[in-house]
Amino acid sequence: MSDHLPDREAPDREARETMEFDVVIVGAGPAGLATAIRLKQIDPERTVCVVEKGGEVGAHILSGCVLEPRAMTELLPDADIGAIEYSAPAGDDRFLFLTATGSYRLPTPPQMNNHGNHVVSLGNVVRYLGTRAEELGVEIYPGFAAAEVLFEGDRVAGIATGDMGIGRDGQPTAQYQRGMELRATYTVFAEGCRGSLGKQLIRRFGLNDGVDPQTYGIGIKELWEVPPENHNPGMVMHSVGWPMDSKTYGGSFLYHLGGNLMAYGFVIGLDYENPFLSPFEEMQRFKTHPAIAPHFAGAKRISYGARALNEGGFQSIPKLVFPGGVLVGCEAGFLNVPKIKGTHTAMKSGMLAAESIAAALAGSKPATLDDFPARVRASWLWPELEAVRNIRPGFAKFGMWGGLMNAAFETYVTRGRSPWTLRNHADNTTLKPARDSTPIVYPKPDGILTFDRLSSVFISNTNHEENQPAHLVLRDPATAITVNWAEYRSPETRYCPAGVYEIVGAETGNPKLQINAQNCVHCKTCDIKDPTQNIDWVVPEGAGGPAYPGGM
């Protein structure tokens, strides 16, 4: 498929201002900020810039996060994770199997043993890292979306931020402001899962040639304030089973942070088959289970969000380097799925990239960072991911029961040393036609325990300038009807957790896809799950999207 996307910006009207740095980092998440901090620790004189599309550092960070402190301790030995707002030492570990009406407590898998870890607000962890980076002299520019990769020949030479004030018609408005070029000797792409620029670079440089397709899940999360008498700081609970059927990968997390806060979320693998499945509605009805509902008694929902996450693991990690740059963190898929943790691995990848870049900058001329993959393989990051490589694809191959048995076999018998590697497949290829699938009837929300999409988007503080080109681009608008509607009854109207996609006119026999881009919470699910890969998620104006508070 071509890299070219439909033109969504006005033609160049004036030269962009240019700033020069030694290193530009795209994304102020754990990986990007760890890269920046480590670079400055090695060589304080290097100029390092981080560009972040969120309105502030942490605004777009979403994770139900139990933090393994290994990488943080290596990077910042003096860091006091417990002092970060809403953090709590991980305590009571619970792992449940649910049926439609009952629950059974299972032994906690070793990967989910959280002794020594911390339940945290990842947004607040990232805000802390941002402060530490700025103290070292890193320049951080929040509210500026990296919209374009700059090239000099075939070498990445930096990024350009998007123009501001372009109207829906593609013409400048009174608020027009030209984007800037941020040029660098090396550019680090740390956009997170399914980054829009990283996706283009992977295709241009063939970075995933010879590896399995990346696979993904969608994680949908709510933040609740619970009564003090029901609060159990550090409690960590996970579940499998209901409401998922035996073919569909998914499960919940429920974490008690400090400050009477409780993070609840549900993750569903995007390799599901039934086009009528709605991850949002599954997440809502989970709360009605008799073993789960009591956790929400007397509580108040205060925030909501959603984000795709990498699930491909070891066998889906692309080539990490290309002329002028590297991929780090979830941009490259370093999530440890059985642990349900990716912050420590993301940070470690950024630290290793920084060490590779610093060594290259000390040389006589720019070089491809070919030693970065070797540094990754020589670190604790590589064997950690290799040892669990067969667990997630085991669920795709064998279903829930077979997947649990395979996970036990890999964990207790071969201990990650099986002489085989199970393969991954692309998530967009797994949907069955609507005619071969069973519609799912979901209960109506009650507004107390369960909610609808639009009220949920409201408390995500999502906002986009409405008079701008849509950042959800259809490569072929007709395909939305001739394929998605005709074959699958428009699954995008169900897998989107924000009500972005609607079919209008179906009752008159003239269905059309309506895109409510202003609702988008930047989860990227549509970019991943669309059957023909017809939807491209590209960055909107900087500072658009959700604005998650501390605690998320």
Coordinates of C-alpha atoms in Angstrom, one line a residue:
M1 CA 0.0 0.0 0.0
S2 CA 1.3 3.5 -0.9
D3 CA 2.6 5.8 1.8
H4 CA 0.6 8.6 0.3
L5 CA -2.4 9.8 2.2
P6 CA -5.2 12.0 0.8
D7 CA -4.1 15.7 1.0
R8 CA -5.4 17.2 4.2
E9 CA -3.4 20.4 4.4
A10 CA -3.2 23.5 2.3
P11 CA -0.2 23.8 0.1
D12 CA 2.9 25.4 1.5
R13 CA 2.3 29.2 1.8
E14 CA 5.5 30.3 3.4
A15 CA 8.8 28.8 4.6
R16 CA 8.7 27.2 8.0
E17 CA 10.9 28.5 10.8
T18 CA 13.7 26.0 11.6
M19 CA 15.3 25.0 14.9
E20 CA 18.3 22.8 15.1
F21 CA 19.1 20.2 17.8
D22 CA 21.4 17.3 18.3
V23 CA 18.4 15.1 19.0
V24 CA 14.6 15.5 18.6
I25 CA 12.3 13.1 20.4
V26 CA 8.7 12.7 19.3
G27 CA 6.5 11.9 22.3
A28 CA 6.8 12.9 26.0
G29 CA 5.9 9.5 27.3
P30 CA 8.0 7.2 29.5
A31 CA 10.2 6.1 26.5
G32 CA 10.8 9.5 25.1
L33 CA 11.5 11.2 28.4
A34 CA 13.8 8.4 29.5
T35 CA 15.7 8.9 26.3
A36 CA 16.0 12.6 26.9
I37 CA 17.1 12.3 30.5
R38 CA 19.7 9.6 29.7
L39 CA 21.2 11.7 26.9
K40 CA 21.6 14.7 29.2
Q41 CA 23.1 12.5 31.9
I42 CA 25.8 11.3 29.4
D43 CA 26.5 14.6 27.8
P44 CA 24.9 17.7 29.3
E45 CA 26.1 19.9 26.4
R46 CA 23.9 18.1 23.8
T47 CA 20.8 19.9 22.7
V48 CA 17.7 17.7 23.2
C49 CA 14.1 18.6 22.3
V50 CA 10.9 16.7 23.0
V51 CA 7.8 17.5 21.1
E52 CA 4.4 16.4 22.6
K53 CA 1.0 16.6 20.9
G54 CA -0.9 16.7 24.2
G55 CA -1.7 20.1 25.7
E56 CA 0.7 19.3 28.6
V57 CA 3.0 16.5 29.5
G58 CA 0.9 13.6 30.6
A59 CA -2.4 14.8 29.0
H60 CA -2.5 11.9 26.6
I61 CA -1.0 9.2 28.9
L62 CA -3.4 6.4 29.7
S63 CA -2.6 3.2 31.5
G64 CA -3.9 1.1 34.3
C65 CA -0.4 1.1 35.7
V66 CA 1.4 -1.1 38.2
L67 CA 4.9 0.2 37.8
E68 CA 7.9 -2.2 38.0
P69 CA 10.5 0.2 39.2
R70 CA 13.6 -1.4 37.7
A71 CA 14.2 1.0 34.8
M72 CA 13.2 4.1 36.9
T73 CA 15.8 3.1 39.5
E74 CA 18.5 2.6 36.9
L75 CA 17.7 6.0 35.3
L76 CA 17.1 8.0 38.5
P77 CA 18.5 6.2 41.5
D78 CA 17.2 9.0 43.8
A79 CA 13.6 8.8 42.5
D80 CA 11.0 8.4 45.2
I81 CA 8.2 6.7 43.3
G82 CA 6.1 6.6 46.5
A83 CA 6.2 10.4 46.6
I84 CA 4.5 10.8 43.2
E85 CA 0.9 11.8 43.7
Y86 CA -1.6 8.9 44.0
S87 CA 1.2 6.3 44.1
A88 CA 0.7 3.3 46.5
P89 CA 3.0 0.3 47.1
A90 CA 1.4 -2.8 45.4
G91 CA -0.1 -5.0 48.0
D92 CA -2.9 -7.6 47.7
D93 CA -2.7 -9.5 44.4
R94 CA -5.9 -11.1 43.2
F95 CA -6.6 -13.1 40.1
L96 CA -10.2 -14.2 39.3
F97 CA -11.9 -16.4 36.8
L98 CA -15.5 -15.3 36.2
T99 CA -18.5 -17.1 34.9
A100 CA -21.8 -15.3 34.1
T101 CA -22.8 -15.5 37.8
G102 CA -19.9 -16.7 39.8
S103 CA -16.2 -16.1 40.5
Y104 CA -13.2 -18.3 41.4
R105 CA -9.9 -17.0 42.8
L106 CA -7.0 -18.6 41.0
P107 CA -3.3 -18.7 41.9
T108 CA -1.6 -15.5 40.8
P109 CA 0.6 -16.2 37.8
P110 CA 4.3 -15.4 38.5
Q111 CA 4.3 -12.6 35.9
M112 CA 1.5 -10.9 37.9
N113 CA 3.3 -11.1 41.2
N114 CA 3.6 -7.4 42.1
H115 CA 5.7 -7.5 45.2
G116 CA 8.0 -4.5 45.2
N117 CA 5.9 -2.7 42.5
H118 CA 3.8 0.5 42.8
V119 CA 0.3 1.2 41.7
V120 CA 0.7 4.6 40.1
S121 CA -0.9 7.3 37.9
L122 CA 1.2 6.9 34.8
G123 CA 0.3 10.5 33.8
N124 CA 1.8 11.7 37.1
V125 CA 4.9 9.5 36.6
V126 CA 5.4 11.1 33.2
R127 CA 4.8 14.6 34.6
Y128 CA 7.6 13.8 37.2
L129 CA 9.9 12.6 34.4
G130 CA 9.2 15.8 32.4
T131 CA 10.2 17.9 35.4
R132 CA 13.4 15.9 35.8
A133 CA 14.2 16.2 32.1
E134 CA 13.7 20.0 32.2
E135 CA 16.0 20.3 35.2
L136 CA 18.7 18.8 33.0
G137 CA 18.1 21.3 30.2
V138 CA 15.8 19.3 27.9
E139 CA 13.5 21.5 25.9
I140 CA 9.9 20.2 26.0
Y141 CA 7.3 21.6 23.7
P142 CA 3.8 20.4 24.6
G143 CA 0.8 21.2 22.4
F144 CA 2.8 20.7 19.1
A145 CA 1.9 17.7 17.0
A146 CA 4.7 16.1 15.0
A147 CA 2.9 15.8 11.6
E148 CA 5.7 15.2 9.1
V149 CA 9.0 13.4 8.9
L150 CA 11.7 15.5 7.3
F151 CA 14.2 13.8 5.0
E152 CA 17.6 14.6 3.5
G153 CA 17.8 12.1 0.8
D154 CA 16.9 8.8 2.4
R155 CA 18.0 10.0 5.9
V156 CA 15.6 11.2 8.5
A157 CA 16.5 14.8 9.4
G158 CA 13.9 15.7 12.0
I159 CA 10.2 16.4 12.0
A160 CA 7.8 19.3 11.2
T161 CA 5.0 20.3 13.5
G162 CA 1.5 20.6 12.0
D163 CA 0.1 23.9 10.7
M164 CA -2.4 25.5 13.1
G165 CA -5.5 27.3 11.9
I166 CA -6.3 25.4 8.7
G167 CA -10.0 25.2 8.1
R168 CA -12.0 22.2 7.0
D169 CA -11.8 23.5 3.5
G170 CA -8.1 23.3 3.6
Q171 CA -7.6 27.0 3.6
P172 CA -6.0 29.2 6.3
T173 CA -8.3 30.8 8.8
A174 CA -7.6 34.0 10.8
Q175 CA -5.8 31.8 13.4
Y176 CA -3.4 30.3 10.8
Q177 CA 0.1 29.6 12.1
R178 CA 2.7 27.8 10.0
G179 CA 4.3 24.7 11.6
M180 CA 8.0 24.6 12.5
E181 CA 10.8 22.4 11.4
L182 CA 12.7 20.7 14.2
R183 CA 15.9 19.4 12.6
A184 CA 18.3 17.0 14.3
T185 CA 21.2 14.7 13.7
Y186 CA 19.1 11.9 15.2
T187 CA 15.4 11.7 15.7
V188 CA 13.8 9.3 18.2
F189 CA 10.2 8.2 17.6
A190 CA 8.4 7.5 20.9
E191 CA 4.8 8.2 19.9
G192 CA 3.5 5.2 21.7
C193 CA 1.4 2.3 20.3
R194 CA 0.6 2.7 16.5
G195 CA 2.3 6.1 16.2
S196 CA 1.3 7.8 13.0
L197 CA 4.9 8.8 11.9
G198 CA 6.3 5.4 13.1
K199 CA 3.7 3.6 10.9
Q200 CA 5.0 5.5 7.9
L201 CA 8.6 4.9 8.7
I202 CA 8.0 1.1 9.2
R203 CA 6.5 1.0 5.8
R204 CA 9.1 3.2 4.1
F205 CA 12.1 1.4 5.4
G206 CA 10.6 -2.1 5.5
L207 CA 11.2 -2.3 9.3
N208 CA 8.8 -5.1 9.8
D209 CA 10.1 -7.3 7.0
G210 CA 10.8 -10.8 8.3
V211 CA 8.9 -10.4 11.6
D212 CA 5.3 -11.2 12.5
P213 CA 2.6 -8.6 12.2
Q214 CA 2.1 -6.5 15.3
T215 CA -1.1 -7.4 17.2
Y216 CA -3.0 -5.2 19.5
G217 CA -5.6 -4.9 22.2
I218 CA -7.9 -2.0 23.1
G219 CA -7.8 -0.9 26.8
I220 CA -10.8 1.1 28.0
K221 CA -10.4 2.7 31.5
E222 CA -12.4 4.6 34.1
L223 CA -11.2 6.4 37.2
W224 CA -13.4 6.3 40.2
E225 CA -13.3 8.0 43.6
V226 CA -14.3 5.4 46.2
P227 CA -15.5 5.9 49.8
P228 CA -12.6 5.8 52.3
E229 CA -14.1 2.7 54.0
N230 CA -13.9 0.8 50.7
H231 CA -10.5 2.0 49.8
N232 CA -7.6 -0.5 49.9
P233 CA -4.4 1.3 48.7
G234 CA -2.2 -1.0 46.6
M235 CA -4.8 -3.6 45.9
V236 CA -4.3 -5.2 42.5
M237 CA -7.0 -7.4 40.9
H238 CA -7.2 -9.0 37.4
S239 CA -9.8 -11.2 35.9
V240 CA -10.4 -13.5 32.9
G241 CA -13.5 -15.2 31.7
W242 CA -16.9 -13.5 31.5
P243 CA -18.0 -11.5 29.6
M244 CA -15.6 -12.8 26.9
D245 CA -16.4 -16.0 25.1
S246 CA -13.8 -18.8 25.0
K247 CA -12.5 -17.5 21.6
T248 CA -12.0 -13.9 22.5
Y249 CA -8.9 -12.7 24.4
G250 CA -9.7 -10.2 27.2
G251 CA -9.8 -9.4 30.9
S252 CA -10.0 -6.7 33.4
F253 CA -7.8 -4.8 35.9
L254 CA -8.9 -3.0 39.0
Y255 CA -6.2 -1.1 41.0
H256 CA -6.5 1.0 44.1
L257 CA -4.2 4.1 44.0
G258 CA -3.7 6.6 46.8
G259 CA -6.1 9.4 47.4
N260 CA -9.2 7.2 47.5
L261 CA -8.9 6.5 43.7
M262 CA -9.6 3.3 41.9
A263 CA -8.6 2.6 38.3
Y264 CA -10.8 0.1 36.5
G265 CA -10.3 -1.0 32.9
F266 CA -11.0 -3.8 30.5
V267 CA -8.7 -5.0 27.7
I268 CA -9.9 -6.9 24.6
G269 CA -7.6 -8.3 22.0
L270 CA -8.3 -6.8 18.6
D271 CA -8.1 -10.2 16.9
Y272 CA -11.7 -10.8 17.9
E273 CA -14.0 -12.3 15.2
N274 CA -17.6 -11.1 15.8
P275 CA -18.1 -7.7 14.1
F276 CA -21.0 -7.0 16.4
L277 CA -18.8 -7.1 19.5
S278 CA -18.4 -3.7 21.2
P279 CA -15.4 -3.4 23.6
F280 CA -17.0 -0.3 25.2
E281 CA -20.3 -2.2 26.0
E282 CA -18.4 -5.2 27.2
M283 CA -16.4 -3.0 29.6
Q284 CA -19.6 -1.5 30.9
R285 CA -21.5 -4.7 31.5
F286 CA -18.5 -6.3 33.2
K287 CA -19.2 -4.0 36.1
T288 CA -22.6 -5.6 36.7
H289 CA -21.1 -8.9 37.7
P290 CA -22.1 -9.8 41.3
A291 CA -18.4 -10.2 42.2
I292 CA -17.5 -6.9 40.7
A293 CA -20.3 -4.5 41.3
P294 CA -19.6 -4.2 45.1
H295 CA -16.3 -2.6 44.3
F296 CA -18.2 0.4 42.9
A297 CA -20.7 0.8 45.7
G298 CA -20.9 4.4 46.7
A299 CA -18.2 5.4 44.2
K300 CA -18.2 8.2 41.7
R301 CA -16.8 8.0 38.2
I302 CA -14.5 11.0 37.5
S303 CA -12.6 10.2 34.3
Y304 CA -12.6 8.0 31.2
G305 CA -10.2 7.1 28.4
A306 CA -9.2 4.5 25.9
R307 CA -6.0 3.4 24.2
A308 CA -4.7 0.7 21.9
L309 CA -1.8 -1.4 23.3
N310 CA 0.8 -3.6 21.6
E311 CA 0.3 -7.4 22.2
G312 CA 2.6 -8.9 19.6
G313 CA 5.7 -9.1 21.8
F314 CA 9.0 -10.5 20.9
Q315 CA 8.2 -11.9 17.5
S316 CA 6.6 -8.7 16.3
I317 CA 9.4 -6.2 17.2
P318 CA 10.4 -4.5 14.0
K319 CA 13.9 -3.4 13.0
L320 CA 14.6 -0.6 15.4
V321 CA 17.0 1.6 13.4
F322 CA 17.0 3.5 10.1
P323 CA 19.1 6.3 8.7
G324 CA 18.9 9.2 11.1
G325 CA 16.6 7.6 13.7
V326 CA 15.3 4.9 16.0
L327 CA 12.0 3.5 17.3
V328 CA 11.6 3.1 21.1
G329 CA 9.0 2.1 23.6
C330 CA 5.5 1.1 22.4
E331 CA 6.3 2.6 19.0
A332 CA 8.4 -0.6 18.7
G333 CA 6.1 -2.9 20.7
F334 CA 8.1 -3.6 23.9
L335 CA 5.1 -4.4 26.1
N336 CA 5.3 -7.5 28.2
V337 CA 1.8 -8.8 27.7
P338 CA 1.7 -11.5 30.5
K339 CA 3.0 -9.0 33.0
I340 CA 0.5 -6.3 31.6
K341 CA 3.4 -3.9 32.0
G342 CA 5.3 -1.8 29.4
T343 CA 6.5 1.2 31.2
H344 CA 9.7 -0.3 32.5
T345 CA 10.5 -1.9 29.1
A346 CA 9.7 1.4 27.3
M347 CA 12.0 3.4 29.6
K348 CA 14.8 0.8 29.2
S349 CA 14.6 0.9 25.4
G350 CA 14.8 4.7 25.5
M351 CA 17.8 4.6 27.8
L352 CA 19.6 2.2 25.5
A353 CA 18.8 4.3 22.5
A354 CA 20.2 7.3 24.3
E355 CA 23.5 5.5 24.9
S356 CA 23.7 4.5 21.3
I357 CA 23.0 8.0 20.1
A358 CA 25.5 9.6 22.5
A359 CA 28.2 7.3 21.3
A360 CA 27.4 8.1 17.6
L361 CA 27.3 11.9 18.3
A362 CA 30.8 11.6 19.8
G363 CA 32.0 10.2 16.5
S364 CA 33.4 12.1 13.5
K365 CA 30.2 11.9 11.4
P366 CA 26.6 10.8 11.6
A367 CA 26.1 7.1 11.5
T368 CA 23.2 4.6 11.4
L369 CA 22.7 3.5 15.0
D370 CA 23.4 -0.1 14.2
D371 CA 24.6 -0.9 17.8
F372 CA 21.2 0.0 19.3
P373 CA 19.6 -3.4 18.6
A374 CA 22.8 -5.1 20.0
R375 CA 22.4 -3.1 23.2
V376 CA 18.8 -4.2 23.5
R377 CA 19.7 -7.8 23.0
A378 CA 22.5 -7.5 25.6
S379 CA 20.2 -6.0 28.2
W380 CA 17.6 -7.5 30.5
L381 CA 14.9 -6.3 28.2
W382 CA 15.4 -8.9 25.5
P383 CA 15.4 -12.1 27.5
E384 CA 12.4 -10.8 29.5
L385 CA 10.3 -10.5 26.3
E386 CA 11.7 -13.7 24.7
A387 CA 10.7 -15.8 27.7
V388 CA 7.0 -14.9 27.4
R389 CA 6.8 -14.8 23.6
N390 CA 4.5 -17.8 23.3
I391 CA 1.9 -16.8 26.0
R392 CA -0.3 -14.2 24.2
P393 CA -0.3 -16.0 20.8
G394 CA -1.3 -19.2 22.6
F395 CA -4.6 -17.7 23.4
A396 CA -5.1 -16.8 19.7
K397 CA -4.2 -20.3 18.6
F398 CA -5.9 -22.4 21.3
G399 CA -8.7 -20.2 22.8
M400 CA -9.1 -19.3 26.4
W401 CA -8.8 -22.8 28.0
G402 CA -6.0 -23.9 25.7
G403 CA -4.3 -20.6 26.1
L404 CA -4.3 -20.9 29.9
M405 CA -2.8 -24.4 29.7
N406 CA -0.2 -23.2 27.2
A407 CA 0.7 -20.3 29.5
A408 CA 1.1 -22.7 32.5
F409 CA 3.3 -25.0 30.3
E410 CA 5.5 -22.1 29.2
T411 CA 5.7 -20.7 32.7
Y412 CA 6.3 -23.8 34.8
V413 CA 7.6 -26.4 32.4
T414 CA 9.8 -24.9 29.7
R415 CA 10.2 -21.6 31.6
G416 CA 10.2 -19.7 28.4
R417 CA 12.8 -21.9 26.7
S418 CA 10.4 -23.8 24.3
P419 CA 12.2 -24.7 21.1
W420 CA 9.4 -23.1 19.1
T421 CA 7.9 -19.7 18.6
L422 CA 4.1 -19.3 18.0
R423 CA 3.2 -16.8 15.3
N424 CA 1.1 -13.7 15.3
H425 CA -1.4 -12.6 12.7
A426 CA -2.7 -9.1 11.7
D427 CA -5.8 -8.1 13.6
N428 CA -7.7 -6.6 10.7
T429 CA -7.9 -10.0 9.0
T430 CA -9.9 -11.8 11.7
L431 CA -13.5 -10.4 11.4
K432 CA -16.1 -12.8 10.1
P433 CA -18.9 -11.4 7.8
A434 CA -22.0 -10.1 9.6
R435 CA -24.1 -12.8 8.0
D436 CA -22.0 -15.5 9.7
S437 CA -22.0 -13.8 13.1
T438 CA -24.4 -13.5 16.0
P439 CA -25.6 -10.0 16.9
I440 CA -25.0 -9.0 20.6
V441 CA -27.7 -7.2 22.5
Y442 CA -26.2 -5.1 25.3
P443 CA -28.1 -3.7 28.3
K444 CA -28.9 0.0 28.4
P445 CA -26.7 2.0 30.7
D446 CA -28.2 3.1 34.0
G447 CA -26.1 6.3 34.4
I448 CA -24.9 5.1 37.9
L449 CA -22.7 2.0 37.3
T450 CA -22.9 1.8 33.5
F451 CA -22.7 4.7 31.0
D452 CA -23.0 5.6 27.3
R453 CA -20.2 6.7 25.0
L454 CA -20.9 10.4 24.8
S455 CA -21.1 11.0 28.6
S456 CA -17.9 9.0 28.8
V457 CA -16.1 11.1 26.2
F458 CA -17.3 14.3 28.1
I459 CA -15.4 13.3 31.2
S460 CA -12.2 12.5 29.2
N461 CA -12.0 16.3 28.6
T462 CA -11.6 15.6 24.9
N463 CA -11.6 18.7 22.7
H464 CA -10.6 19.4 19.1
E465 CA -10.8 22.6 17.1
E466 CA -13.9 21.8 15.0
N467 CA -12.9 23.9 12.0
Q468 CA -9.9 21.8 10.9
P469 CA -9.4 18.9 8.4
A470 CA -10.5 15.6 9.8
H471 CA -7.6 13.7 11.3
L472 CA -9.4 10.4 10.4
V473 CA -8.7 9.9 6.7
L474 CA -10.4 7.4 4.5
R475 CA -8.1 6.2 1.7
D476 CA -11.2 5.2 -0.3
P477 CA -14.5 6.7 1.1
A478 CA -16.6 4.2 -1.0
T479 CA -15.1 1.2 0.9
A480 CA -16.8 2.3 4.1
I481 CA -20.1 1.2 2.5
T482 CA -19.1 -1.4 -0.2
V483 CA -17.0 -3.4 2.3
N484 CA -17.5 -2.3 5.9
W485 CA -21.3 -1.8 5.8
A486 CA -22.1 -4.5 3.2
E487 CA -19.9 -7.2 4.7
Y488 CA -19.5 -6.4 8.3
R489 CA -22.3 -3.9 9.2
S490 CA -19.8 -1.2 10.0
P491 CA -17.8 -2.6 12.9
E492 CA -16.1 0.8 13.3
T493 CA -19.4 2.1 14.9
R494 CA -18.8 -0.5 17.6
Y495 CA -15.1 -0.9 18.2
C496 CA -14.6 2.9 18.5
P497 CA -15.0 3.7 22.2
A498 CA -15.9 7.4 21.5
G499 CA -18.8 7.4 19.1
V500 CA -16.7 8.8 16.3
Y501 CA -18.2 6.7 13.6
E502 CA -21.9 6.6 12.7
I503 CA -24.0 5.2 9.9
V504 CA -26.7 7.5 8.8
G505 CA -29.4 6.9 6.2
A506 CA -29.5 3.1 6.5
E507 CA -33.2 3.2 7.2
T508 CA -33.8 4.7 3.8
G509 CA -31.5 2.3 2.0
N510 CA -28.8 5.0 1.5
P511 CA -26.2 4.3 4.3
K512 CA -23.4 6.8 4.7
L513 CA -20.5 6.9 7.1
Q514 CA -20.4 10.0 9.3
I515 CA -17.2 10.8 11.1
N516 CA -17.4 12.8 14.3
A517 CA -13.7 13.4 14.6
Q518 CA -14.1 15.9 17.4
N519 CA -15.0 13.0 19.7
C520 CA -11.8 11.1 19.1
V521 CA -9.8 10.0 22.2
H522 CA -6.8 9.0 20.1
C523 CA -7.0 5.3 20.9
K524 CA -6.0 4.4 17.3
T525 CA -8.3 1.3 17.2
C526 CA -9.8 2.3 13.9
D527 CA -6.4 2.5 12.3
I528 CA -5.7 -1.0 13.5
K529 CA -8.9 -3.0 13.2
D530 CA -10.4 -1.7 9.9
P531 CA -10.7 -4.7 7.7
T532 CA -9.1 -3.2 4.6
Q533 CA -6.8 -0.7 6.5
N534 CA -8.9 2.0 4.9
I535 CA -8.8 4.3 7.9
D536 CA -5.6 6.3 8.6
W537 CA -5.3 8.1 11.9
V538 CA -3.1 11.2 11.5
V539 CA -2.4 13.9 14.1
P540 CA -4.9 16.7 14.5
E541 CA -3.9 20.2 15.6
G542 CA -1.5 20.2 18.6
A543 CA -3.2 20.1 22.0
G544 CA -6.3 18.4 20.6
G545 CA -7.7 15.2 22.0
P546 CA -8.2 14.1 25.6
A547 CA -6.8 15.9 28.7
Y548 CA -6.5 13.2 31.3
P549 CA -6.1 14.4 34.9
G550 CA -3.7 13.2 37.5
G551 CA -4.8 9.7 38.6
M552 CA -5.3 8.4 35.1

